Coordinates of C-alpha atoms in Angstrom, one line a residue:
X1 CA 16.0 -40.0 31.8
X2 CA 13.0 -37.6 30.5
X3 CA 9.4 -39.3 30.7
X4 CA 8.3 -38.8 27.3
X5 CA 5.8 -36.4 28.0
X6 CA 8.7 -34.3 29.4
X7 CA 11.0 -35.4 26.0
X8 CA 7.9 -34.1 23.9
X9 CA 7.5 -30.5 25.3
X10 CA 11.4 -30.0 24.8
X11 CA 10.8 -31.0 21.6
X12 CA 7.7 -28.7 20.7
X13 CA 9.5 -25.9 22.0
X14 CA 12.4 -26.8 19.2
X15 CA 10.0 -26.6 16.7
X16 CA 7.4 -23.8 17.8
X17 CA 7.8 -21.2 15.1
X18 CA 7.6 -18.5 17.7
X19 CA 11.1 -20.0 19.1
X20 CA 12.0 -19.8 15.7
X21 CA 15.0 -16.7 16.1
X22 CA 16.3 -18.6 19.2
X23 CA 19.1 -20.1 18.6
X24 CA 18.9 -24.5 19.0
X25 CA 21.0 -24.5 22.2
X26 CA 18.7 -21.9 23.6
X27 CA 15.6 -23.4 22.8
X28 CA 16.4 -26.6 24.5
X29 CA 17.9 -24.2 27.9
X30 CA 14.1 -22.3 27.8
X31 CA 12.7 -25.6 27.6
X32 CA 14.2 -27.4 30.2
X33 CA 14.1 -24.0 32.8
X34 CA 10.0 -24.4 31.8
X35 CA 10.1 -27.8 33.1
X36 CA 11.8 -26.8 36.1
X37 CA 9.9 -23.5 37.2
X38 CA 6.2 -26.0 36.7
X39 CA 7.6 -28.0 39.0
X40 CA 7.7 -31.0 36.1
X41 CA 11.0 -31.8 37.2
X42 CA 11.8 -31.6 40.4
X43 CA 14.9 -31.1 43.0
X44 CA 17.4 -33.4 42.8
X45 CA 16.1 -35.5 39.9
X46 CA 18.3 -36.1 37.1
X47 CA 18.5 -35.1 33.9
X48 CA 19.7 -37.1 30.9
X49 CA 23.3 -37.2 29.5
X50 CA 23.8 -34.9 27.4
X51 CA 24.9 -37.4 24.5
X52 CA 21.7 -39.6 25.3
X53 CA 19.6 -36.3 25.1
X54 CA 20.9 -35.0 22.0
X55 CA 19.9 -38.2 20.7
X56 CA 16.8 -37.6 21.3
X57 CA 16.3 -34.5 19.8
X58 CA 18.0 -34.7 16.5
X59 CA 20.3 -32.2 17.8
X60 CA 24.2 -32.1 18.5
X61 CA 25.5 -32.9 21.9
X62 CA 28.0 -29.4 21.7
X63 CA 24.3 -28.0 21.9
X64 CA 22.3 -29.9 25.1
X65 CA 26.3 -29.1 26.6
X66 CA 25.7 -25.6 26.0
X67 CA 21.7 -25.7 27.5
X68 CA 23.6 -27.2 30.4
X69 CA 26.1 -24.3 31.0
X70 CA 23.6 -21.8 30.8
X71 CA 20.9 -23.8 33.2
X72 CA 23.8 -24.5 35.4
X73 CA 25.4 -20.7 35.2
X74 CA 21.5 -19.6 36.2
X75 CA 21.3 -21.6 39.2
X76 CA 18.5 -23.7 38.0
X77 CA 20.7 -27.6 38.0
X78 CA 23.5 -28.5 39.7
X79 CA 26.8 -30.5 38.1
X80 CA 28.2 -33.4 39.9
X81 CA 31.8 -34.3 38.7
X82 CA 31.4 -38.4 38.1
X83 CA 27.5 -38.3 38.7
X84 CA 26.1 -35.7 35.9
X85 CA 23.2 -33.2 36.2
X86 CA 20.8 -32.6 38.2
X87 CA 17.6 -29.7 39.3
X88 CA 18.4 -27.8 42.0
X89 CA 16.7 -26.8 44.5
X90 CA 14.0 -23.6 43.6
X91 CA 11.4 -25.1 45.4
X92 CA 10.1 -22.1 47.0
X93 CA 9.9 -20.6 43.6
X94 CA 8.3 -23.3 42.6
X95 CA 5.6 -23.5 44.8
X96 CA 4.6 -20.0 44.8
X97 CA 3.9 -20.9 41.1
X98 CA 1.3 -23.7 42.0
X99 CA -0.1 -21.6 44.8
X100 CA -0.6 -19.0 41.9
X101 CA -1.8 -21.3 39.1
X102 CA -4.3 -23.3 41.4
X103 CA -5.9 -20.3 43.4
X104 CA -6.5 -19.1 39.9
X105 CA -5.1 -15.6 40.8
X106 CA -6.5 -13.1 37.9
X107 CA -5.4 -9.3 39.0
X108 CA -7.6 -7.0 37.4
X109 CA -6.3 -3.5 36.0
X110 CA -8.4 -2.0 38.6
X111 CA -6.3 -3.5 41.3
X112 CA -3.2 -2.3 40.2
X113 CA -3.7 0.4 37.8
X114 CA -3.6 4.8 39.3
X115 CA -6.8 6.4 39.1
X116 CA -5.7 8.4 36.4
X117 CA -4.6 5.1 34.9
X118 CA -7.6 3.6 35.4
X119 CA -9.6 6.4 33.3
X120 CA -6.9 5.9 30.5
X121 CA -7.7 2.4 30.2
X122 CA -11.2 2.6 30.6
X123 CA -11.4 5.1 27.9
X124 CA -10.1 2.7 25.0
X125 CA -7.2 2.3 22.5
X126 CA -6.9 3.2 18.7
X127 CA -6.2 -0.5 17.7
X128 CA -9.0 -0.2 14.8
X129 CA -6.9 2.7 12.8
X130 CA -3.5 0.3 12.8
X131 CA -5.3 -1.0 9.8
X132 CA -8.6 0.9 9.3
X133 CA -11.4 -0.9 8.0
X134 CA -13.9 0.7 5.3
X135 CA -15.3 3.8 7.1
X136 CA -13.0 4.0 9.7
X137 CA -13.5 8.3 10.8
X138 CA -10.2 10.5 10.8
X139 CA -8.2 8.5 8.1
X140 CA -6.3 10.4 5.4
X141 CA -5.4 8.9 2.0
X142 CA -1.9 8.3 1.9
X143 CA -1.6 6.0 -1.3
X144 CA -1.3 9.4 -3.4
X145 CA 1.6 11.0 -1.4
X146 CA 4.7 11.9 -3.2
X147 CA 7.0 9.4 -1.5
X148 CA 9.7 9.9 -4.2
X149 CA 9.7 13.8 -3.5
X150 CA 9.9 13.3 0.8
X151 CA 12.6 10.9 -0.4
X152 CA 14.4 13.4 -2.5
X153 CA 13.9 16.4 0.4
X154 CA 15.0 14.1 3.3
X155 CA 18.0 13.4 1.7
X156 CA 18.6 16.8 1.2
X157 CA 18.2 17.7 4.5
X158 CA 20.6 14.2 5.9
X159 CA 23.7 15.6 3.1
X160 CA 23.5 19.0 4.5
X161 CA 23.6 18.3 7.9
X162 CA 25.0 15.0 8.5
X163 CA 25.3 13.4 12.1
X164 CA 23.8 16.2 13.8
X165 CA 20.5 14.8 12.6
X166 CA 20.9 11.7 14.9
X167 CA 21.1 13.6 18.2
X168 CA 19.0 15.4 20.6
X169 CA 16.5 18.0 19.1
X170 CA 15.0 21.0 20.6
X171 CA 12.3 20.0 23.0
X172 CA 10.4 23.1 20.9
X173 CA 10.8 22.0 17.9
X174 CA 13.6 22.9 14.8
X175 CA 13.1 26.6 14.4
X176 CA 13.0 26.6 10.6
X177 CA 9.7 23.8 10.5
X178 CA 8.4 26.5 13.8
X179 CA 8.8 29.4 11.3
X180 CA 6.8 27.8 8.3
X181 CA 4.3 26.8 10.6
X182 CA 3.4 29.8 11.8
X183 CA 3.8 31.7 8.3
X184 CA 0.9 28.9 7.1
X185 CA -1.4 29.1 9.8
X186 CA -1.4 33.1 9.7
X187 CA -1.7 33.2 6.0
X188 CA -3.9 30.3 5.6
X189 CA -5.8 30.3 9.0
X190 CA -5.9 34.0 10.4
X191 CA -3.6 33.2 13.1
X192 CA -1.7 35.7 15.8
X193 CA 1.8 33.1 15.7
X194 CA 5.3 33.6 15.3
X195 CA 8.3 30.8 15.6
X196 CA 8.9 31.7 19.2
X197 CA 5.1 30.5 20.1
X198 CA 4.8 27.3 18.3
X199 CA 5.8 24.3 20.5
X200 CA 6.0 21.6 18.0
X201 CA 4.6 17.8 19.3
X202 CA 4.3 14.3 18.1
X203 CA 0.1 14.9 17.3
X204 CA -3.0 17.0 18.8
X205 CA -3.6 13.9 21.2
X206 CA -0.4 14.9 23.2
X207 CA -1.1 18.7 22.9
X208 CA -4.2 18.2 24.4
X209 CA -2.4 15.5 27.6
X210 CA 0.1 18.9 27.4
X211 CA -2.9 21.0 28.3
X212 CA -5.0 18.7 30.5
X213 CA -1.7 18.1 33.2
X214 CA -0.1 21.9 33.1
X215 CA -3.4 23.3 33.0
X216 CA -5.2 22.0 35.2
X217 CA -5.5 20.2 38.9
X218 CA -8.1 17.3 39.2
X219 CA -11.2 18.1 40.2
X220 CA -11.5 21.4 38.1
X221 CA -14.0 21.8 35.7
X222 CA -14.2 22.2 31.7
X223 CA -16.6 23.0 29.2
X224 CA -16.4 20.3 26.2
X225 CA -18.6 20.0 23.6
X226 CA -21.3 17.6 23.4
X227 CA -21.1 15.3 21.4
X228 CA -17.2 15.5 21.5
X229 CA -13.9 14.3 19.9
X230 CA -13.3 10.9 21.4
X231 CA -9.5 12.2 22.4
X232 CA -10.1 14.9 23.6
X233 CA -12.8 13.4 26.4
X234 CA -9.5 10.7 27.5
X235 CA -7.2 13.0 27.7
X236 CA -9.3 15.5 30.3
X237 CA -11.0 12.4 31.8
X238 CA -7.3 10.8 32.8
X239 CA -6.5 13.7 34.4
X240 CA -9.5 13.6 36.8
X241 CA -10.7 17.4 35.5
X242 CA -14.2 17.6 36.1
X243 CA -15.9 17.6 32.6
X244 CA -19.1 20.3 32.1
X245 CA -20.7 18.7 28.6
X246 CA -22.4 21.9 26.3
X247 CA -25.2 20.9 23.1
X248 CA -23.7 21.5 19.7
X249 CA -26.4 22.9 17.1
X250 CA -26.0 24.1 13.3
X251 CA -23.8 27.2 14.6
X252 CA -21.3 25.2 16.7
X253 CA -21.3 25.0 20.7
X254 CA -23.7 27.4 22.7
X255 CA -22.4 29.4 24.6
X256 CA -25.4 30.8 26.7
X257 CA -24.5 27.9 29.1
X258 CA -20.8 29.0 29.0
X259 CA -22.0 32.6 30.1
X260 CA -24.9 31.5 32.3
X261 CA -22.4 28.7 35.1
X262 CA -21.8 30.7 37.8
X263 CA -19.3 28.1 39.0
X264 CA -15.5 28.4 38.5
X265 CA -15.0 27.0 34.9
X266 CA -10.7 27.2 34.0
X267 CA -11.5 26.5 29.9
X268 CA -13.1 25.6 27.2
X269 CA -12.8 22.8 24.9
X270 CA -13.8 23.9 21.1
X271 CA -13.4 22.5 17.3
X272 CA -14.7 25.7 15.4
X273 CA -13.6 24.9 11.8
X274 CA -15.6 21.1 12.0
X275 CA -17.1 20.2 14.9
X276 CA -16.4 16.2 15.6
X277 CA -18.7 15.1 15.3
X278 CA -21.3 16.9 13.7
X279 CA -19.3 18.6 11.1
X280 CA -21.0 22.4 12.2
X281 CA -18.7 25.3 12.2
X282 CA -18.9 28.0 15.6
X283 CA -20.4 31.1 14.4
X284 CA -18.2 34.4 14.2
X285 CA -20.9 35.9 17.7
X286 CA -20.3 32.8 19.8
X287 CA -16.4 33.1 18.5
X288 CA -16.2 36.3 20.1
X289 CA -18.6 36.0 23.0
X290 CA -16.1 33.4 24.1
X291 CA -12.6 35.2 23.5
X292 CA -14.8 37.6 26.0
X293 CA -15.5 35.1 28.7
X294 CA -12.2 33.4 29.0
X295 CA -11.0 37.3 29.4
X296 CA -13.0 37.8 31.8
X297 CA -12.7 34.7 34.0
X298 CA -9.6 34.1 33.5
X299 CA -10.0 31.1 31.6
X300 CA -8.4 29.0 28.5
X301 CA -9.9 28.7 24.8
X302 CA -8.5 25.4 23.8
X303 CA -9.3 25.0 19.6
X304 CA -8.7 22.0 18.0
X305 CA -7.9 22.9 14.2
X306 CA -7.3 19.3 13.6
X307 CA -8.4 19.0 9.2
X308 CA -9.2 22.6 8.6
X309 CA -7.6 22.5 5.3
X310 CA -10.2 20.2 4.1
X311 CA -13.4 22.5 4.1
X312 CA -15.4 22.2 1.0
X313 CA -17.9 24.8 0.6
X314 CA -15.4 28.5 0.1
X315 CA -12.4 28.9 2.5
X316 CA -12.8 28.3 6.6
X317 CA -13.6 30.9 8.8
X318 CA -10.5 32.8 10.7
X319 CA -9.4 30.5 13.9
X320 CA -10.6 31.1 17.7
X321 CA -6.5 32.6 18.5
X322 CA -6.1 34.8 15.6
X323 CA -9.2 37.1 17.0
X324 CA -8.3 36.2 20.3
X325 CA -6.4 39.9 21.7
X326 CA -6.0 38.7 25.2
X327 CA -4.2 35.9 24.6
X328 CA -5.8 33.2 26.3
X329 CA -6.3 31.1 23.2
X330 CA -4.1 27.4 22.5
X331 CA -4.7 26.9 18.8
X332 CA -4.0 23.2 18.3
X333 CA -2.7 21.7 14.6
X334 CA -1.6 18.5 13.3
X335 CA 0.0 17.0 9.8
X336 CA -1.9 13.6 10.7
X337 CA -4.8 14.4 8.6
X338 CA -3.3 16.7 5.7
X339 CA -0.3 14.6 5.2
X340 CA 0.0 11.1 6.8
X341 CA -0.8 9.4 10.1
X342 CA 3.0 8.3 10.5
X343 CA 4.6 11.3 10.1
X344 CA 3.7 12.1 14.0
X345 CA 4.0 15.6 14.0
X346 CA 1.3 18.2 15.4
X347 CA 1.8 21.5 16.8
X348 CA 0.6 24.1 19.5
X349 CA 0.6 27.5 19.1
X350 CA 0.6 29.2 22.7
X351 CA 0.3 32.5 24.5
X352 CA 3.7 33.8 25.3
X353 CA 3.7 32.9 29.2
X354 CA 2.7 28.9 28.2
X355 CA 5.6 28.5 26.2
X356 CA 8.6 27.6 28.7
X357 CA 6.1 25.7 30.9
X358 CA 5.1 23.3 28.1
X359 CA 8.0 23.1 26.4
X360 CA 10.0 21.7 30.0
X361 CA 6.7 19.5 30.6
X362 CA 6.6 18.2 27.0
X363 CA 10.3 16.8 28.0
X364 CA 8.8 14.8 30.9
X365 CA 6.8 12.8 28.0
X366 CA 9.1 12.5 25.8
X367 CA 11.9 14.9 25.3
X368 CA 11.6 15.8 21.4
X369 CA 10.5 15.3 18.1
X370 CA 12.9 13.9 15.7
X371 CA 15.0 16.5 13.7
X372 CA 15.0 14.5 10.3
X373 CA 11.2 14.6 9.9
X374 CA 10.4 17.8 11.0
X375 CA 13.2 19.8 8.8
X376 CA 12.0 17.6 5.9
X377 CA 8.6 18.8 6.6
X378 CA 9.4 22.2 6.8
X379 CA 11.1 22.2 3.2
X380 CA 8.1 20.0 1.8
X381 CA 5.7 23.2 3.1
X382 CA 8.6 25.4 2.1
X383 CA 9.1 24.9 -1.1
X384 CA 5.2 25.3 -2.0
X385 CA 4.4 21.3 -2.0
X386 CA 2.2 20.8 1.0
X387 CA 0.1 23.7 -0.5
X388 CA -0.6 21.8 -3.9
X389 CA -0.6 18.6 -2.1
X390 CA -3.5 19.7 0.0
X391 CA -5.3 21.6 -2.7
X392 CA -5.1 18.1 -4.5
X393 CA -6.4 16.0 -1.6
X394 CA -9.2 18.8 -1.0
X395 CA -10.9 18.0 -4.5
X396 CA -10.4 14.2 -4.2
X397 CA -12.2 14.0 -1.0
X398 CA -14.9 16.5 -2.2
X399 CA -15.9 14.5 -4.9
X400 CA -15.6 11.6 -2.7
X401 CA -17.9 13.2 -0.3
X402 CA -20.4 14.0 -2.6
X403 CA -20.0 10.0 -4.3
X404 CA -20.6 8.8 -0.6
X405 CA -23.8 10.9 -0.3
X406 CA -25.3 9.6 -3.5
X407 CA -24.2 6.2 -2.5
X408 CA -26.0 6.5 1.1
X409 CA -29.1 8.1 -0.2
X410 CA -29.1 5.4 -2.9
X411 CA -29.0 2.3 -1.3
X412 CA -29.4 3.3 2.8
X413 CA -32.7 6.3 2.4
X414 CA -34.6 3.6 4.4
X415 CA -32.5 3.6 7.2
X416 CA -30.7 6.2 7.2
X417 CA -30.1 10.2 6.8
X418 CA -27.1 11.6 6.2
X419 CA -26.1 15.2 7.6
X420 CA -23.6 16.9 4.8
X421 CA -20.7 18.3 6.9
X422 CA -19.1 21.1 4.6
X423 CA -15.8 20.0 5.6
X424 CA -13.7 17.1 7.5
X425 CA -13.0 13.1 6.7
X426 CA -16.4 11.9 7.7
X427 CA -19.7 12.5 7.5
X428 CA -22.3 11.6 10.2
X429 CA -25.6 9.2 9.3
X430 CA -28.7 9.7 12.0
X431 CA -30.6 6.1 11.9
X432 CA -34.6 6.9 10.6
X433 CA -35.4 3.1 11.6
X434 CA -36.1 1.0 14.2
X435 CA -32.5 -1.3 14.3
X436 CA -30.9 -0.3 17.2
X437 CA -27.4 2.0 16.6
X438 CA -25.3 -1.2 18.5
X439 CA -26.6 -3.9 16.7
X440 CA -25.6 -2.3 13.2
X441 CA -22.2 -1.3 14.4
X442 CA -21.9 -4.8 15.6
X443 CA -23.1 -6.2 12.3
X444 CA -21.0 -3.7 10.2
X445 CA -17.7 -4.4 12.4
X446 CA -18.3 -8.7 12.3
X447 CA -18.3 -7.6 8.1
X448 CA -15.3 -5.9 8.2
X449 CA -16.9 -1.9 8.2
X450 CA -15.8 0.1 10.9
X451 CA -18.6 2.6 12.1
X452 CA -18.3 4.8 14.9
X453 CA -21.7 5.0 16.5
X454 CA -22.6 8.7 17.4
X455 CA -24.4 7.9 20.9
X456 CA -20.7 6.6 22.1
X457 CA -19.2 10.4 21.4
X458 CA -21.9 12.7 23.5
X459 CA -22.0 13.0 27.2
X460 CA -25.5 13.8 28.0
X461 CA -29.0 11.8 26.9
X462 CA -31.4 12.6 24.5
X463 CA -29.1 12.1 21.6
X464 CA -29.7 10.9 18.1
X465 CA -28.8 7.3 17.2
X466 CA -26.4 7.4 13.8
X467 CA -22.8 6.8 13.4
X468 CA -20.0 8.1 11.1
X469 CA -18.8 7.4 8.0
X470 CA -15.3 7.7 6.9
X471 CA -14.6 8.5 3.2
X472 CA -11.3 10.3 3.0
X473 CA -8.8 7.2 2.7
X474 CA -11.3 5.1 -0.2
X475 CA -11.6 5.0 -3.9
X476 CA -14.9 5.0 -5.4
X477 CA -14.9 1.8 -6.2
X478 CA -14.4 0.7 -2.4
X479 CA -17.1 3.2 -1.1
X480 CA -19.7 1.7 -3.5
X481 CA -18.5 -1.8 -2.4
X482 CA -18.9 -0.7 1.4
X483 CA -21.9 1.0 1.2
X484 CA -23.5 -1.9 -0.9
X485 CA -22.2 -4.3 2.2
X486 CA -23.4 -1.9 4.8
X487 CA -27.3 -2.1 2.8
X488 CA -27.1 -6.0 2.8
X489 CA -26.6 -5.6 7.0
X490 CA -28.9 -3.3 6.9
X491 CA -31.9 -5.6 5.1
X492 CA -30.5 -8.6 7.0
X493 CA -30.9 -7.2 10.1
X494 CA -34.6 -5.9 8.9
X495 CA -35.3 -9.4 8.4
X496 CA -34.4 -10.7 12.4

């Protein structure tokens, strides 16, 4: 019989709720195996009968009986005509486990992990924006998207073409959401695109892995901007490119040290319309001085136009690729920002020979977008809605940047100073006192605020202690609420 030690950890596994979709027969099988493989029970010791056991456990005999098949069918006990059941022997199993358990074995990522892996998982995960705490950077508001009219248009798009939406897509996208999309970002965005160009993707995050592996071999080198977008600084470090950070003033990136590096440089990383961090937008001159470097080295413009639509102060300056006439700019969209975050489309538009090659490496990721979603999309831009959706959104997050900034300067002027970005989802705070940038994003995040602290996005020293403030994604009344919360840290932490 069981030692009631052993009769007590069947029985917690029968009522664990995380056992709770296992089936009562299973349940007592995964128990007793446990037993077993910990060396509780060992070879050749008997197990109770299974009437006796049932018993036991509250539970019918038909289901220790059927525990018993299953352990016996595994290997794990043996069946004995006239004798009963018994644990076989997994000894050597077994004591491999102890070995394990009492050298206290803990393998480390770095032990296992690629070097590229390693630089992936040393760079961090998005956990935080799974459910995005007050300020959280990047974060659209969703909770005034017209569900019932996606509803409507995806329906549409399922009775008109039926069970062809459930199979493989085109790696490059559905032609009719590639056409929209370049129609919008040459009307709207100055753009040189046409269907045939556009490669469409699951965000900006995997156009930029796209560009990172086809582009380049490790070891080469890249201008990014310093500070830079988060994503963008993972996806070149993972694939060991060689990262050359550049300042970022009032008027965008510099580019004297673009012009100036006499070493081979294979591209440039930019975010002309607003700069992440800092919100600045790349003058027209260092626009063009750069289309005229990557011609003449041979080199890539890679422009992130990741929330362009929201710019606040008169419409955004023409992108980097539309006044780029040597084609040797990768303009770089996504519908995370100006719609919503699950939707998971984004967009490329490339330079003729880039095409094929990223469209047959974007199958070794993950072969295609879904159909459903994208020709839904295209009829939602189509049929003039993602226009007056965005012009909506564009004067709600106005007015809630301009709320945040009275807020800030109301209840934060001795702490902080807020830089006014004339466009974007966040705005960026530079700290005027003494608290140190970690200890208020440590304070904020044990409150429930999520802060992004602006010394974790640069690459070089010398930078200016702040963090960002998300304001997109909350009402009024939840920005005053924050910010009033974010003061209390503030003169708490004043106080210690």
């Amino acid at each position: 019989m069981f030692k009631n030690s052993q009769l007590e950890t069947v029985k917690t596994w029968l009522v664990n709720p995380a056992h709770a979709a296992m089936p009562l027969h299973a349940r007592v099988q995964r128990a007793i195996r446990q037993l077993i493989l910990d060396g509780v029970l060992a070879a050749g010791k008997p197990l109770p009968p299974s009437r006796g056991l049932a018993k036991s456990l509250g539970v019918s005999r038909d289901t220790v009986e059927t525990a018993y098949v299953q352990l016996h069918a595994d290997g794990f006990i043996e069946r004995r005509v006239g004798s009963g059941s018994f644990v076989a022997e997994v000894s050597d199993f077994r004591t491999r486990q102890r070995r394990i358990k009492r050298e206290g074995v803990t393998l480390k990522p770095e032990s296992f992990l690629s070097k590229r892996g390693q630089a992936m998982y040393a760079g961090g995960g998005v956990h935080e924006m799974l459910h995005p705490h007050c300020f959280a950077p990047g974060v659209p508001e969703t909770r005034n998207f017209p569900l019932a009219l996606w509803e409507r248009l995806g329906r549409q798009v399922l009775k008109e073409i039926g069970h062809d939406a459930l199979l493989h897509g085109d790696p490059q996208g559905t032609e009719p959401l590639r056409r929209v999309i370049a129609d919008y970002v040459n009307l709207e965005r100055g753009a040189r695109a046409t269907a045939d160009r556009v490669l469409i993707l699951t965000s900006s995050q995997q156009a930029m892995t796209l560009c990172a592996n086809v582009l380049f071999d490790a070891g080469e080198r890249i201008f990014i901007e310093d500070p830079v977008y988060h994503g963008a600084r993972r996806a070149f470090d993972a694939a060991g490119i060689d990262l050359i950070p550049v300042r970022v003033d009032g008027q965008g990136i510099a580019v004297e040290p673009v012009l100036q590096e006499q070493r081979n440089v294979k591209a440039v990383f930019l975010m002309p319309s607003h700069q992440f961090p800092t919100g600045a937008t790349l003058a027209l001159e260092r626009r063009l001085a750069l289309i005229d470097w990557a011609a003449e080295r041979k080199a890539w413009i890679i422009e992130d136009d990741y929330d362009s639509e929201f710019h606040y102060a008169g419409k955004p300056m023409a992108c980097v690729q539309g006044l780029d006439p040597h084609e040797r700019t990768i303009y770089i969209g996504t519908f995370t920002k100006s719609l919503f975050p699950g939707l998971r489309i984004g967009y490329a538009v490339l330079p003729p020979q880039l095409v094929k090659p990223m469209t047959i490496a974007r199958t070794l990721l993950d072969g295609h977008t879904a159909s459903l979603p994208q020709l839904t999309l295209a009829r939602f831009i189509e049929g003039g809605h993602f226009g007056a959706y965005v012009r909506m959104m564009r004067n709600i997050y106005a007015q809630r940047l301009e709320l945040l900034t009275r807020l800030v300067r109301s209840h934060l002027a001795d702490f902080v100073e807020p830089r006014i970005p004339t466009g974007g989802l966040q705005m960026p705070c530079i700290l005027t006192c003494d608290i140190a940038e970690n200890s208020v994003i440590e304070a904020a995040q044990r409150a429930g605020i999520a802060l992004t602290g602006l010394s974790s996005l640069h690459v070089m020293g010398n930078v200016k202690n702040g963090f960002l403030m998300g304001f997109a994604a909350y009402t009024p009344q939840e920005l005053e609420s924050g910010v009033k919360k974010l003061a209390a840290i503030f003169h708490g932490l004043r106080r210690h």
